[in-house]
Short mmCIF file of C-alpha atoms and ligand atoms in Angstrom, two decimals:
data_model
loop_
_atom_site.label_atom_id
_atom_site.label_comp_id
_atom_site.label_asym_id
_atom_site.label_seq_id
_atom_site.Cartn_x
_atom_site.Cartn_y
_atom_site.Cartn_z
CA UNK U 1 33.40 -8.47 47.42
CA UNK U 2 29.67 -8.40 46.81
CA UNK U 3 28.53 -7.74 43.28
CA UNK U 4 24.98 -6.46 42.94
CA UNK U 5 22.94 -8.41 40.41
CA UNK U 6 20.64 -5.70 39.18
CA UNK U 7 19.45 -7.18 35.86
CA UNK U 8 16.85 -9.93 35.74
CA UNK U 9 17.47 -11.99 32.62
CA UNK U 10 15.08 -14.59 31.26
CA UNK U 11 16.58 -17.56 29.45
CA UNK U 12 15.91 -17.67 25.67
CA UNK U 13 13.51 -20.58 26.09
CA UNK U 14 11.31 -18.38 28.28
CA UNK U 15 10.69 -15.94 25.42
CA UNK U 16 6.91 -15.65 24.90
CA UNK U 17 5.69 -17.88 22.04
CA UNK U 18 2.39 -16.05 21.65
CA UNK U 19 1.00 -12.55 21.59
CA UNK U 20 -1.92 -11.71 23.90
CA UNK U 21 -5.05 -10.24 22.37
CA UNK U 22 -6.96 -7.97 24.74
CA UNK U 23 -10.02 -7.52 22.48
CA UNK U 24 -12.02 -10.45 23.95
CA UNK U 25 -11.29 -9.16 27.49
CA UNK U 26 -12.43 -5.56 27.13
CA UNK U 27 -15.44 -4.77 29.35
CA UNK U 28 -16.99 -2.83 26.47
CA UNK U 29 -16.36 -4.14 22.95
CA UNK U 30 -14.46 -1.69 20.73
CA UNK U 31 -16.69 0.24 18.39
CA UNK U 32 -16.21 -0.90 14.79
CA UNK U 33 -13.98 1.21 12.54
CA UNK U 34 -15.90 3.29 10.03
CA UNK U 35 -15.04 4.27 6.48
CA UNK U 36 -13.68 7.84 6.11
CA UNK U 37 -17.14 9.03 4.99
CA UNK U 38 -18.72 7.61 8.18
CA UNK U 39 -20.35 4.58 6.56
CA UNK U 40 -19.86 0.99 7.77
CA UNK U 41 -16.49 -0.40 6.80
CA UNK U 42 -15.94 -4.10 6.06
CA UNK U 43 -12.49 -5.21 7.38
CA UNK U 44 -11.58 -6.27 3.82
CA UNK U 45 -11.50 -2.57 2.87
CA UNK U 46 -8.16 -2.40 4.69
CA UNK U 47 -6.78 -4.86 2.12
CA UNK U 48 -5.65 -1.94 -0.06
CA UNK U 49 -2.90 -1.14 2.45
CA UNK U 50 -2.48 -4.12 4.83
CA UNK U 51 -1.84 -7.88 4.28
CA UNK U 52 -4.61 -10.37 5.20
CA UNK U 53 -2.91 -11.73 8.35
CA UNK U 54 -2.62 -8.28 9.93
CA UNK U 55 -6.24 -7.46 9.13
CA UNK U 56 -7.24 -10.75 10.76
CA UNK U 57 -5.22 -9.81 13.86
CA UNK U 58 -6.74 -6.32 13.92
CA UNK U 59 -10.20 -7.79 14.58
CA UNK U 60 -9.34 -11.18 16.11
CA UNK U 61 -11.38 -12.74 18.92
CA UNK U 62 -8.64 -15.26 19.81
CA UNK U 63 -7.19 -14.75 23.28
CA UNK U 64 -3.69 -15.76 22.13
CA UNK U 65 -2.01 -15.69 18.76
CA UNK U 66 1.06 -17.90 18.19
CA UNK U 67 4.17 -16.03 17.00
CA UNK U 68 5.41 -17.51 13.69
CA UNK U 69 8.88 -19.09 13.75
CA UNK U 70 10.63 -16.51 11.48
CA UNK U 71 9.47 -13.71 13.81
CA UNK U 72 10.60 -15.64 16.90
CA UNK U 73 14.01 -16.10 15.26
CA UNK U 74 14.23 -12.38 14.64
CA UNK U 75 13.09 -11.56 18.20
CA UNK U 76 15.74 -13.92 19.55
CA UNK U 77 18.44 -11.57 18.18
CA UNK U 78 17.86 -9.46 21.31
CA UNK U 79 14.89 -10.81 23.30
CA UNK U 80 14.13 -11.45 26.10
CA UNK U 81 15.20 -7.97 27.22
CA UNK U 82 16.41 -7.51 30.80
CA UNK U 83 14.29 -6.06 33.59
CA UNK U 84 16.70 -3.91 35.57
CA UNK U 85 16.46 -2.84 39.21
CA UNK U 86 17.43 0.85 39.25
CA UNK U 87 19.34 0.84 42.53
CA UNK U 88 21.25 4.00 41.61
CA UNK U 89 18.08 5.90 40.82
CA UNK U 90 16.36 4.72 44.03
CA UNK U 91 19.34 5.91 46.05
CA UNK U 92 19.43 9.31 44.38
CA UNK U 93 15.69 9.77 44.96
CA UNK U 94 16.12 8.56 48.59
CA UNK U 95 13.14 6.26 48.31
CA UNK U 96 12.43 2.82 49.74
CA UNK U 97 10.31 1.83 46.75
CA UNK U 98 11.75 -0.71 44.34
CA UNK U 99 12.06 0.76 40.84
CA UNK U 100 12.59 -1.48 37.82
CA UNK U 101 12.89 -0.62 34.16
CA UNK U 102 12.22 -2.91 31.21
CA UNK U 103 15.01 -2.19 28.79
CA UNK U 104 13.45 -2.14 25.32
CA UNK U 105 16.29 0.09 24.10
CA UNK U 106 18.45 -2.98 23.45
CA UNK U 107 16.71 -3.90 20.19
CA UNK U 108 18.57 -3.41 16.89
CA UNK U 109 16.68 -0.15 16.31
CA UNK U 110 17.11 1.07 19.88
CA UNK U 111 13.40 1.02 20.71
CA UNK U 112 10.41 -1.24 21.31
CA UNK U 113 9.22 -0.52 17.73
CA UNK U 114 11.22 -3.51 16.44
CA UNK U 115 8.72 -5.86 18.12
CA UNK U 116 5.99 -4.92 15.65
CA UNK U 117 8.20 -3.84 12.72
CA UNK U 118 9.56 -7.38 12.29
CA UNK U 119 6.09 -8.89 12.54
CA UNK U 120 4.62 -6.46 10.01
CA UNK U 121 7.47 -6.86 7.52
CA UNK U 122 7.18 -10.65 7.81
CA UNK U 123 3.43 -10.73 7.11
CA UNK U 124 3.78 -8.35 4.16
CA UNK U 125 6.60 -10.41 2.68
CA UNK U 126 4.51 -13.55 3.18
CA UNK U 127 1.64 -11.89 1.25
CA UNK U 128 3.91 -11.15 -1.73
CA UNK U 129 4.26 -7.41 -1.11
CA UNK U 130 7.52 -5.86 -2.38
CA UNK U 131 7.49 -2.37 -0.92
CA UNK U 132 6.38 -0.57 2.24
CA UNK U 133 5.62 3.07 2.92
CA UNK U 134 5.45 4.55 6.35
CA UNK U 135 5.75 7.74 8.36
CA UNK U 136 8.11 8.45 11.18
CA UNK U 137 8.10 11.17 13.80
CA UNK U 138 11.24 11.03 15.86
CA UNK U 139 12.71 8.38 13.57
CA UNK U 140 12.54 5.30 15.78
CA UNK U 141 9.72 3.70 13.81
CA UNK U 142 11.38 4.39 10.47
CA UNK U 143 14.60 2.86 11.78
CA UNK U 144 12.82 -0.22 13.12
CA UNK U 145 10.90 -0.74 9.87
CA UNK U 146 14.02 -0.19 7.76
CA UNK U 147 15.78 -3.00 9.65
CA UNK U 148 12.72 -5.25 9.45
CA UNK U 149 12.39 -4.57 5.70
CA UNK U 150 16.05 -5.56 5.26
CA UNK U 151 15.44 -8.78 7.19
CA UNK U 152 12.49 -9.80 5.00
CA UNK U 153 13.67 -8.38 1.66
CA UNK U 154 11.32 -5.42 1.18
CA UNK U 155 11.96 -1.91 -0.15
CA UNK U 156 10.83 0.95 2.06
CA UNK U 157 10.04 4.66 1.72
CA UNK U 158 9.81 6.71 4.92
CA UNK U 159 7.97 10.04 5.19
CA UNK U 160 9.72 11.74 8.09
CA UNK U 161 8.06 14.70 9.82
CA UNK U 162 9.98 17.78 8.68
CA UNK U 163 10.63 19.26 12.12
CA UNK U 164 11.93 15.92 13.43
CA UNK U 165 14.25 15.53 10.47
CA UNK U 166 15.70 18.96 11.17
CA UNK U 167 16.12 18.09 14.87
CA UNK U 168 17.58 14.63 14.27
CA UNK U 169 19.66 14.48 11.08
CA UNK U 170 21.46 11.30 12.19
CA UNK U 171 18.14 9.48 12.11
CA UNK U 172 18.02 9.94 8.35
CA UNK U 173 21.59 8.70 8.10
CA UNK U 174 20.85 5.52 10.01
CA UNK U 175 17.64 4.76 8.10
CA UNK U 176 19.51 5.22 4.82
CA UNK U 177 22.28 2.97 6.12
CA UNK U 178 19.68 0.25 6.66
CA UNK U 179 18.48 0.73 3.10
CA UNK U 180 15.44 2.99 3.48
CA UNK U 181 14.59 5.98 1.30
CA UNK U 182 13.81 8.92 3.61
CA UNK U 183 11.78 11.98 2.54
CA UNK U 184 11.01 15.13 4.52
CA UNK U 185 7.22 15.37 5.00
CA UNK U 186 5.25 17.17 3.66
CA UNK U 187 6.51 16.32 0.15
CA UNK U 188 5.15 17.43 -3.20
CA UNK U 189 4.72 13.77 -4.23
CA UNK U 190 1.27 13.36 -2.69
CA UNK U 191 -1.97 15.32 -2.77
CA UNK U 192 -2.00 15.47 1.03
CA UNK U 193 1.52 16.90 1.07
CA UNK U 194 0.85 19.45 -1.66
CA UNK U 195 -2.35 20.64 0.07
CA UNK U 196 -0.53 21.13 3.37
CA UNK U 197 2.31 23.06 1.70
CA UNK U 198 -0.15 25.26 -0.15
CA UNK U 199 -1.84 26.13 3.13
CA UNK U 200 1.41 26.80 4.97
CA UNK U 201 4.72 26.49 3.12
CA UNK U 202 6.53 26.67 6.48
CA UNK U 203 4.55 23.91 8.21
CA UNK U 204 6.69 21.84 10.63
CA UNK U 205 4.74 18.79 9.49
CA UNK U 206 3.06 16.35 11.82
CA UNK U 207 2.66 12.62 12.25
CA UNK U 208 -0.95 12.90 11.09
CA UNK U 209 0.15 14.51 7.85
CA UNK U 210 3.03 12.09 7.22
CA UNK U 211 0.57 9.20 7.71
CA UNK U 212 -1.68 10.75 5.04
CA UNK U 213 1.22 10.81 2.59
CA UNK U 214 2.28 7.22 3.26
CA UNK U 215 -1.29 5.87 3.12
CA UNK U 216 -2.08 7.76 -0.08
CA UNK U 217 0.92 6.26 -1.84
CA UNK U 218 0.33 2.70 -0.58
CA UNK U 219 -3.35 2.78 -1.53
CA UNK U 220 -2.39 3.81 -5.06
CA UNK U 221 0.12 1.00 -5.76
CA UNK U 222 -0.56 -2.74 -5.87
CA UNK U 223 3.03 -3.75 -4.96
CA UNK U 224 3.10 -1.42 -1.97
CA UNK U 225 1.56 -1.64 1.48
CA UNK U 226 1.57 0.70 4.42
CA UNK U 227 2.85 -0.03 7.92
CA UNK U 228 1.92 1.87 11.06
CA UNK U 229 4.13 1.82 14.15
CA UNK U 230 1.49 2.46 16.79
CA UNK U 231 -2.24 2.97 17.49
CA UNK U 232 -3.72 -0.08 15.73
CA UNK U 233 -4.82 -3.25 17.52
CA UNK U 234 -2.32 -5.50 15.74
CA UNK U 235 0.55 -3.21 16.74
CA UNK U 236 -0.39 -3.42 20.41
CA UNK U 237 -0.79 -7.17 20.02
CA UNK U 238 2.83 -7.50 18.86
CA UNK U 239 4.07 -5.40 21.78
CA UNK U 240 2.55 -7.72 24.40
CA UNK U 241 5.86 -9.59 24.58
CA UNK U 242 6.95 -6.68 26.83
CA UNK U 243 4.39 -7.21 29.59
CA UNK U 244 4.56 -11.00 29.35
CA UNK U 245 8.31 -10.97 29.96
CA UNK U 246 7.99 -8.50 32.85
CA UNK U 247 5.51 -10.80 34.56
CA UNK U 248 7.91 -13.74 34.39
CA UNK U 249 10.85 -11.59 35.47
CA UNK U 250 9.10 -10.16 38.53
CA UNK U 251 7.99 -13.67 39.48
CA UNK U 252 11.65 -14.78 39.36
CA UNK U 253 12.49 -12.30 42.13
CA UNK U 254 9.22 -12.82 44.02
CA UNK U 255 7.85 -9.34 43.38
CA UNK U 256 4.41 -8.07 42.40
CA UNK U 257 4.00 -4.68 40.74
CA UNK U 258 2.02 -1.85 42.32
CA UNK U 259 2.58 0.60 39.47
CA UNK U 260 3.24 -0.16 35.82
CA UNK U 261 4.19 2.91 33.83
CA UNK U 262 4.81 3.57 30.15
CA UNK U 263 4.81 6.69 28.02
CA UNK U 264 1.95 7.21 25.62
CA UNK U 265 2.22 8.48 22.05
CA UNK U 266 -0.11 6.27 20.07
CA UNK U 267 -0.31 3.66 22.81
CA UNK U 268 1.85 0.75 21.66
CA UNK U 269 4.48 0.44 24.38
CA UNK U 270 1.89 1.26 27.02
CA UNK U 271 -0.51 -1.29 25.53
CA UNK U 272 2.27 -3.87 25.33
CA UNK U 273 2.97 -3.36 29.03
CA UNK U 274 -0.65 -3.16 30.17
CA UNK U 275 -2.47 -5.84 28.16
CA UNK U 276 -0.90 -8.86 29.94
CA UNK U 277 -2.05 -7.33 33.25
CA UNK U 278 -5.64 -6.44 32.27
CA UNK U 279 -7.02 -9.77 33.49
CA UNK U 280 -5.29 -9.23 36.87
CA UNK U 281 -6.75 -5.74 37.23
CA UNK U 282 -10.21 -6.98 36.28
CA UNK U 283 -9.82 -9.75 38.88
CA UNK U 284 -9.36 -7.08 41.54
CA UNK U 285 -5.56 -7.00 41.95
CA UNK U 286 -4.36 -3.58 43.06
CA UNK U 287 -2.15 -2.74 40.10
CA UNK U 288 -2.17 0.77 38.70
CA UNK U 289 -1.53 1.05 34.97
CA UNK U 290 -0.25 4.58 34.33
CA UNK U 291 0.08 6.14 30.86
CA UNK U 292 2.50 9.10 30.83
CA UNK U 293 1.70 11.56 28.07
CA UNK U 294 3.33 14.92 27.31
CA UNK U 295 1.54 17.96 28.74
CA UNK U 296 2.00 19.59 25.31
CA UNK U 297 0.03 16.88 23.48
CA UNK U 298 -2.40 15.50 26.06
CA UNK U 299 -4.71 13.33 23.96
CA UNK U 300 -5.81 11.06 26.84
CA UNK U 301 -6.17 13.64 29.64
CA UNK U 302 -7.55 16.53 27.56
CA UNK U 303 -8.83 14.84 24.40
CA UNK U 304 -12.42 14.00 23.64
CA UNK U 305 -13.59 10.41 23.23
CA UNK U 306 -15.35 9.73 19.96
CA UNK U 307 -14.76 8.77 16.36
CA UNK U 308 -11.84 10.52 14.71
CA UNK U 309 -9.43 10.07 11.83
CA UNK U 310 -5.93 8.73 12.36
CA UNK U 311 -4.42 11.26 9.97
CA UNK U 312 -4.72 14.85 8.88
CA UNK U 313 -6.10 14.37 5.36
CA UNK U 314 -8.87 12.08 6.68
CA UNK U 315 -7.80 9.10 4.56
CA UNK U 316 -7.73 6.56 7.40
CA UNK U 317 -10.78 4.87 8.86
CA UNK U 318 -12.62 6.62 11.67
CA UNK U 319 -11.65 5.00 14.96
CA UNK U 320 -13.18 5.27 18.44
CA UNK U 321 -10.51 6.99 20.53
CA UNK U 322 -9.49 9.95 22.65
CA UNK U 323 -8.32 12.69 20.32
CA UNK U 324 -7.31 16.33 20.23
CA UNK U 325 -8.70 16.48 16.68
CA UNK U 326 -7.02 15.15 13.53
CA UNK U 327 -6.12 18.69 12.45
CA UNK U 328 -4.28 19.40 15.75
CA UNK U 329 -0.61 20.15 14.99
CA UNK U 330 1.26 19.53 18.24
CA UNK U 331 4.05 21.90 19.26
CA UNK U 332 7.53 20.84 18.13
CA UNK U 333 8.53 19.08 21.36
CA UNK U 334 11.58 16.82 21.33
CA UNK U 335 9.63 13.71 22.23
CA UNK U 336 8.61 13.45 18.57
CA UNK U 337 7.19 9.97 19.11
CA UNK U 338 4.58 11.45 21.45
CA UNK U 339 3.41 14.14 19.01
CA UNK U 340 0.22 12.40 17.97
CA UNK U 341 -3.27 13.88 18.13
CA UNK U 342 -5.03 10.61 18.92
CA UNK U 343 -4.63 7.43 20.91
CA UNK U 344 -5.06 3.76 20.21
CA UNK U 345 -8.63 2.49 20.41
CA UNK U 346 -7.46 -0.22 22.83
CA UNK U 347 -5.76 2.19 25.23
CA UNK U 348 -8.70 4.60 24.88
CA UNK U 349 -11.02 1.79 25.90
CA UNK U 350 -8.81 0.87 28.89
CA UNK U 351 -8.82 4.50 30.02
CA UNK U 352 -12.54 4.93 29.45
CA UNK U 353 -13.33 1.86 31.54
CA UNK U 354 -10.86 3.06 34.23
CA UNK U 355 -8.56 0.05 33.91
CA UNK U 356 -5.73 2.44 32.99
CA UNK U 357 -5.05 5.99 34.15
CA UNK U 358 -3.45 8.72 32.03
CA UNK U 359 -1.21 11.40 33.58
CA UNK U 360 0.25 14.42 31.77
CA UNK U 361 3.99 15.02 32.37
CA UNK U 362 5.82 18.28 31.72
CA UNK U 363 8.83 18.42 29.40
CA UNK U 364 10.79 19.94 32.26
CA UNK U 365 10.16 16.96 34.55
CA UNK U 366 10.92 14.57 31.70
CA UNK U 367 14.34 16.15 31.06
CA UNK U 368 15.17 16.54 34.74
CA UNK U 369 14.68 12.85 35.48
CA UNK U 370 16.31 11.82 32.21
CA UNK U 371 19.44 13.57 33.42
CA UNK U 372 19.15 11.81 36.76
CA UNK U 373 18.83 8.41 35.06
CA UNK U 374 21.87 9.12 32.92
CA UNK U 375 23.90 10.09 35.97
CA UNK U 376 22.77 7.22 38.22
CA UNK U 377 22.11 4.29 35.86
CA UNK U 378 24.31 5.48 32.96
CA UNK U 379 21.45 5.03 30.53
CA UNK U 380 20.36 7.88 28.23
CA UNK U 381 16.60 7.52 27.81
CA UNK U 382 14.73 8.58 24.68
CA UNK U 383 12.81 11.83 25.32
CA UNK U 384 9.61 9.79 24.98
CA UNK U 385 10.66 7.22 27.59
CA UNK U 386 11.67 10.05 29.92
CA UNK U 387 7.98 10.82 30.42
CA UNK U 388 7.43 7.33 31.87
CA UNK U 389 10.60 7.65 33.92
CA UNK U 390 9.57 11.05 35.32
CA UNK U 391 6.11 9.85 36.27
CA UNK U 392 7.64 6.81 37.99
CA UNK U 393 10.03 8.99 39.99
CA UNK U 394 7.29 11.44 40.98
CA UNK U 395 5.09 8.52 42.06
CA UNK U 396 7.94 6.98 44.10
CA UNK U 397 8.51 10.33 45.85
CA UNK U 398 4.79 10.61 46.58
CA UNK U 399 4.72 7.07 48.03
CA UNK U 400 7.74 7.91 50.18
CA UNK U 401 6.00 10.96 51.58
CA UNK U 402 2.94 8.86 52.39
CA UNK U 403 5.12 6.21 54.04
CA UNK U 404 3.90 3.52 51.62
CA UNK U 405 6.79 2.44 49.38
CA UNK U 406 5.93 0.00 46.60
CA UNK U 407 7.13 -1.77 43.48
CA UNK U 408 7.23 0.39 40.36
CA UNK U 409 8.09 -0.73 36.84
CA UNK U 410 8.51 1.53 33.85
CA UNK U 411 9.24 0.75 30.23
CA UNK U 412 12.43 2.27 28.87
CA UNK U 413 10.91 2.29 25.40
CA UNK U 414 14.11 3.47 23.73
CA UNK U 415 17.51 5.07 24.21
CA UNK U 416 18.26 8.70 23.44
CA UNK U 417 21.70 8.37 21.87
CA UNK U 418 20.41 9.77 18.60
CA UNK U 419 18.48 12.48 20.45
CA UNK U 420 21.42 14.31 21.98
CA UNK U 421 20.45 17.59 20.33
CA UNK U 422 17.30 17.44 22.47
CA UNK U 423 19.49 17.22 25.56
CA UNK U 424 21.65 20.14 24.41
CA UNK U 425 18.54 22.30 24.16
CA UNK U 426 16.81 20.90 27.23
CA UNK U 427 15.13 23.17 29.76
CA UNK U 428 17.26 23.32 32.95
C1 PLP G 501 7.35 5.66 19.08
C2 PLP G 501 7.89 5.71 20.43
C3 PLP G 501 7.08 6.01 21.53
C4 PLP G 501 5.63 6.34 21.42
O1 PLP G 501 4.83 5.40 20.79
P1 PLP G 501 3.84 4.45 21.53
O2 PLP G 501 3.13 3.77 20.43
O3 PLP G 501 2.95 5.28 22.38
O4 PLP G 501 4.66 3.49 22.33
C5 PLP G 501 7.65 5.99 22.78
N1 PLP G 501 8.96 5.73 22.95
C6 PLP G 501 9.77 5.46 21.92
C7 PLP G 501 11.21 5.19 22.18
C8 PLP G 501 9.26 5.43 20.64
O5 PLP G 501 10.07 5.15 19.62
#
């Protein structure tokens, strides 16, 4: 009997001990953040909503930042995550390419968001903060932060985008189970929420608006800080454990990647995949870094590069990024985690300098390949992750046609077991 060993596991001791900071490597330095009124903004201004260590990381010029012991201990609950060779998927696609997926769905929250949630909760706890506010779209971030808040003894209030809450009621249940208070955004508790409701009482809500609510509350209370699950430099920093592990895992089986693919909402799982490979790309290695974004919210492929706000009420700093405009309310697609008008400044910079390439993926392709993954690998991908999966499959088919099979890796950023209503209503 021959048993196929399809999962590449790293031993615990091989878990990365540091995060990689891409800021010193960028060909063009990131433009400084600006205050909401457009004036220069000293980093300390962020102190109203973030702890000192995270602000330091946001603007750090250190190439590597050591991961503190309590965060490593928390990571060790499930990391390193396996890199899995998708033999079943390859066979179904009839391709000679090797397809691997990095399984970030095995975290306690079911997504890669735990990598930064635990770090952010730890640094807030260390700074004496008692309470966190945040927003959540599809619910994965709220779940990850609820667990992280439990781990480090913080209270948490989650503003969940109204349309997502209606689509995914079990998300509220699980966040509450982990001790979070979950509100449907917009609420009447904040000025931003009241203004949005006045304008349109039936608004489906948006991530940009939920961010406004969470930031407004955190800025107004000394015991409360705000935590963001994507976009910012320190969030991408924390996600670099993903790409670092993949590098070691591919080396174990003597493979080099031709295509590295992740979905793109605010840029954190893509950044976490891409950043450890930026030096290789700059050194001339032929690695394509592909960001899969939804055709319905194409901030990287159709957005404009420039300064824009991270939220709808224009409370956040102005950041240099690709954006569809902070007042853009994306259609109510099921990949709620990809419904964001902007992109991270880091990923925007990688795209602008052609180190990374964005590709828009249709919801139909995403669902079609999600079904194929479920039926061949027995994994139900999150609707967000399905965009990376679909792009990987389409690329593998294209390579097959050209007679040039390669090595493709995509990030399975989360599982879709709490997104089954999306599958029930999926386009055929
Ligand atoms: C939040 C989320 C995304 C999108 O966010 P990024 O910051 O772009 O990674 C993608 N997949 C899953 C499972 C998510 O929870």
